[in-house]
Amino acid sequence: MGTKQDIEEGAEFIPKFDDNGLISAIAQDSQTGQILMVAYMNRQALDMTIQTGYATYFSRSRQKLWKKGEQSGHVQKVEQILVDCDQDCLILKVSVDAGQCHVGYRSCFYRALKKNTDKKLKFIADKVYNAQKTYRE
Amino acid sequence: MGTKQDIEEGAEFIPKFDDNGLISAIAQDSQTGQILMVAYMNRQALDMTIQTGYATYFSRSRQKLWKKGEQSGHVQKVEQILVDCDQDCLILKVSVDAGQCHVGYRSCFYRALKKNTDKKLKFIADKVYNAQKTYRE
């Protein structure tokens, strides 16, 4: 545990994991700045990401480590890891070669709220690969 | 509640709030793509954001609604709201006129993990305003 001063103004990396032992991580395309996805890491996933240079997350639904791309081949090569002021959120600057969303899009953020509504979404991207083919058993 | 198909492939906005009634929201500079901060919204904060066009969050530490900039004046004008595949995370594309981090930086992500270490951070930005002056009582 560091003081508020240490955490916010210091040069020591003191990532703060929540009550479930997780920290959120945003994968951002290092070339374009596009936000690709948001996922969670436990301590082990973060260590593996740092050691291997490829993004590894912790799957909350499957409750296990998940190397991004282990099934799809769509890995994330980590160029840089940023941390925010209170050290409870990370950005991974990644380079990727294909769609990153399991639905088939480059980014998980493929829909935007329509103007003057709070209920309707519009699609703002096209699918870039065949997810059903990629993820079939 | 929607089906997985509705949530992932549909055009209905069905934001998923967690057990604490919160959804995470990433504020991203609509001009530069820089990620400025990550915060949380409850249903009311999201409604206020949509209705007013300015970002309102829910402060977990203070347990109350927090219109970004209410104290500092550094508001976030929301240009677009994006949602991810499983609708449990939002991106606010915002335009801003000044530093957004309470420590004094433009972005809360002003430090990066140094190469070949898992403990040391380097500062990658300069402060853009005097936070002590802005936030003093």
Coordinates of C-alpha atoms in Angstrom, one line a residue, chain A residues 4-15 24 26 28 32-35 38 40 43 46-47 50-51 60 78-91 101-103 105 107-113 115 117-124 127, chain B residues 4-15 24 26 28 32-35 38 40 43 46-47 50-51 60 78-91 101-103 105 107-113 115 117-124 127:
Chain A
K4 CA -2.1 8.9 -2.0
Q5 CA 1.0 11.0 -2.8
D6 CA 3.0 7.8 -3.7
I7 CA 0.2 6.4 -5.8
E8 CA -0.6 9.6 -7.7
E9 CA 2.8 11.4 -8.0
G10 CA 5.3 8.6 -7.6
A11 CA 7.2 6.5 -10.0
E12 CA 6.5 3.2 -8.4
F13 CA 4.0 0.9 -10.1
I14 CA 1.5 -0.1 -7.4
P15 CA -1.5 -1.5 -9.3
S24 CA -9.6 -3.2 -15.6
I26 CA -8.3 -1.0 -21.9
Q28 CA -6.0 0.6 -27.4
T32 CA -4.8 4.5 -34.6
G33 CA -5.8 5.2 -31.0
Q34 CA -9.0 3.2 -31.4
I35 CA -10.2 1.5 -28.2
V38 CA -12.0 -3.6 -22.1
Y40 CA -9.9 -7.5 -16.5
R43 CA -2.1 -10.2 -10.6
L46 CA -0.7 -8.8 -15.5
D47 CA 2.6 -10.6 -14.7
I50 CA 4.5 -8.0 -18.7
Q51 CA 6.7 -11.1 -19.0
R60 CA -14.7 -13.4 -15.3
V78 CA 1.8 -5.0 -26.0
E79 CA 3.8 -1.9 -26.9
Q80 CA 3.3 0.0 -23.7
I81 CA 1.3 -0.2 -20.4
L82 CA -0.1 3.0 -19.0
V83 CA -1.6 3.5 -15.5
D84 CA -4.0 6.1 -14.3
C85 CA -3.7 8.5 -11.4
D86 CA -5.1 6.3 -8.7
Q87 CA -3.5 3.2 -10.3
D88 CA -6.8 1.2 -10.6
C89 CA -7.0 1.1 -14.4
L90 CA -4.5 0.2 -17.1
I91 CA -4.2 1.0 -20.8
C101 CA -14.1 -8.6 -30.9
H102 CA -15.6 -12.0 -30.7
V103 CA -18.6 -10.8 -32.6
Y105 CA -15.6 -6.5 -35.5
S107 CA -13.3 -3.2 -31.9
C108 CA -15.9 -4.3 -29.4
F109 CA -17.3 -0.7 -29.6
Y110 CA -19.1 -1.0 -33.0
R111 CA -22.3 0.7 -31.9
A112 CA -23.1 4.3 -30.8
L113 CA -26.2 5.7 -29.2
K115 CA -28.7 11.3 -31.4
T117 CA -32.6 9.0 -28.1
D118 CA -31.6 7.0 -25.1
K119 CA -32.7 3.6 -26.5
K120 CA -31.5 3.1 -30.0
L121 CA -28.1 2.2 -31.3
K122 CA -26.6 2.6 -34.7
F123 CA -23.9 0.4 -36.1
I124 CA -20.7 2.4 -36.8
K127 CA -17.5 -6.9 -39.5
Chain B
K4 CA -27.1 -12.6 -25.8
Q5 CA -28.1 -12.1 -29.5
D6 CA -30.1 -8.9 -28.6
I7 CA -27.3 -7.5 -26.6
E8 CA -24.5 -8.2 -29.0
E9 CA -26.2 -7.9 -32.4
G10 CA -29.1 -5.7 -31.7
A11 CA -29.8 -2.0 -32.1
E12 CA -31.4 -1.6 -28.7
F13 CA -29.4 0.1 -26.0
I14 CA -29.5 -2.2 -22.9
P15 CA -26.7 -1.0 -20.7
S24 CA -17.7 1.9 -16.4
I26 CA -14.1 5.8 -20.7
Q28 CA -11.8 9.7 -24.9
T32 CA -7.1 13.1 -30.7
G33 CA -8.2 9.7 -29.5
Q34 CA -6.4 10.2 -26.2
I35 CA -8.0 8.3 -23.3
V38 CA -12.2 6.2 -16.7
Y40 CA -18.4 5.0 -13.4
R43 CA -28.5 4.9 -14.3
L46 CA -26.1 8.1 -17.6
D47 CA -29.5 9.7 -18.0
I50 CA -27.6 11.9 -22.3
Q51 CA -30.1 14.7 -21.4
R60 CA -17.7 5.8 -5.7
V78 CA -20.2 14.6 -25.1
E79 CA -20.1 14.2 -28.8
Q80 CA -20.9 10.5 -29.0
I81 CA -21.6 7.5 -26.7
L82 CA -20.4 4.1 -27.8
V83 CA -21.2 0.8 -26.1
D84 CA -19.3 -2.5 -26.3
C85 CA -20.5 -5.9 -27.4
D86 CA -21.9 -7.1 -24.1
Q87 CA -23.1 -3.6 -23.2
D88 CA -21.2 -3.4 -19.9
C89 CA -18.8 -0.6 -20.8
L90 CA -19.2 2.8 -22.5
I91 CA -16.9 5.2 -24.3
C101 CA -7.1 14.8 -14.3
H102 CA -7.3 16.1 -10.8
V103 CA -3.6 15.8 -10.4
Y105 CA -2.5 16.5 -16.3
S107 CA -5.2 12.8 -19.1
C108 CA -5.2 10.6 -15.9
F109 CA -2.8 8.3 -17.8
Y110 CA 0.4 10.2 -17.5
R111 CA 2.7 7.4 -16.5
A112 CA 3.8 4.2 -18.3
L113 CA 5.6 1.2 -17.1
K115 CA 10.5 -1.3 -20.3
T117 CA 10.6 -3.7 -15.3
D118 CA 7.4 -4.5 -13.5
K119 CA 7.8 -1.9 -10.8
K120 CA 9.0 1.4 -12.2
L121 CA 7.0 4.1 -14.0
K122 CA 8.1 6.9 -16.2
F123 CA 6.2 10.1 -16.6
I124 CA 5.1 10.6 -20.2
K127 CA 1.1 19.0 -16.1

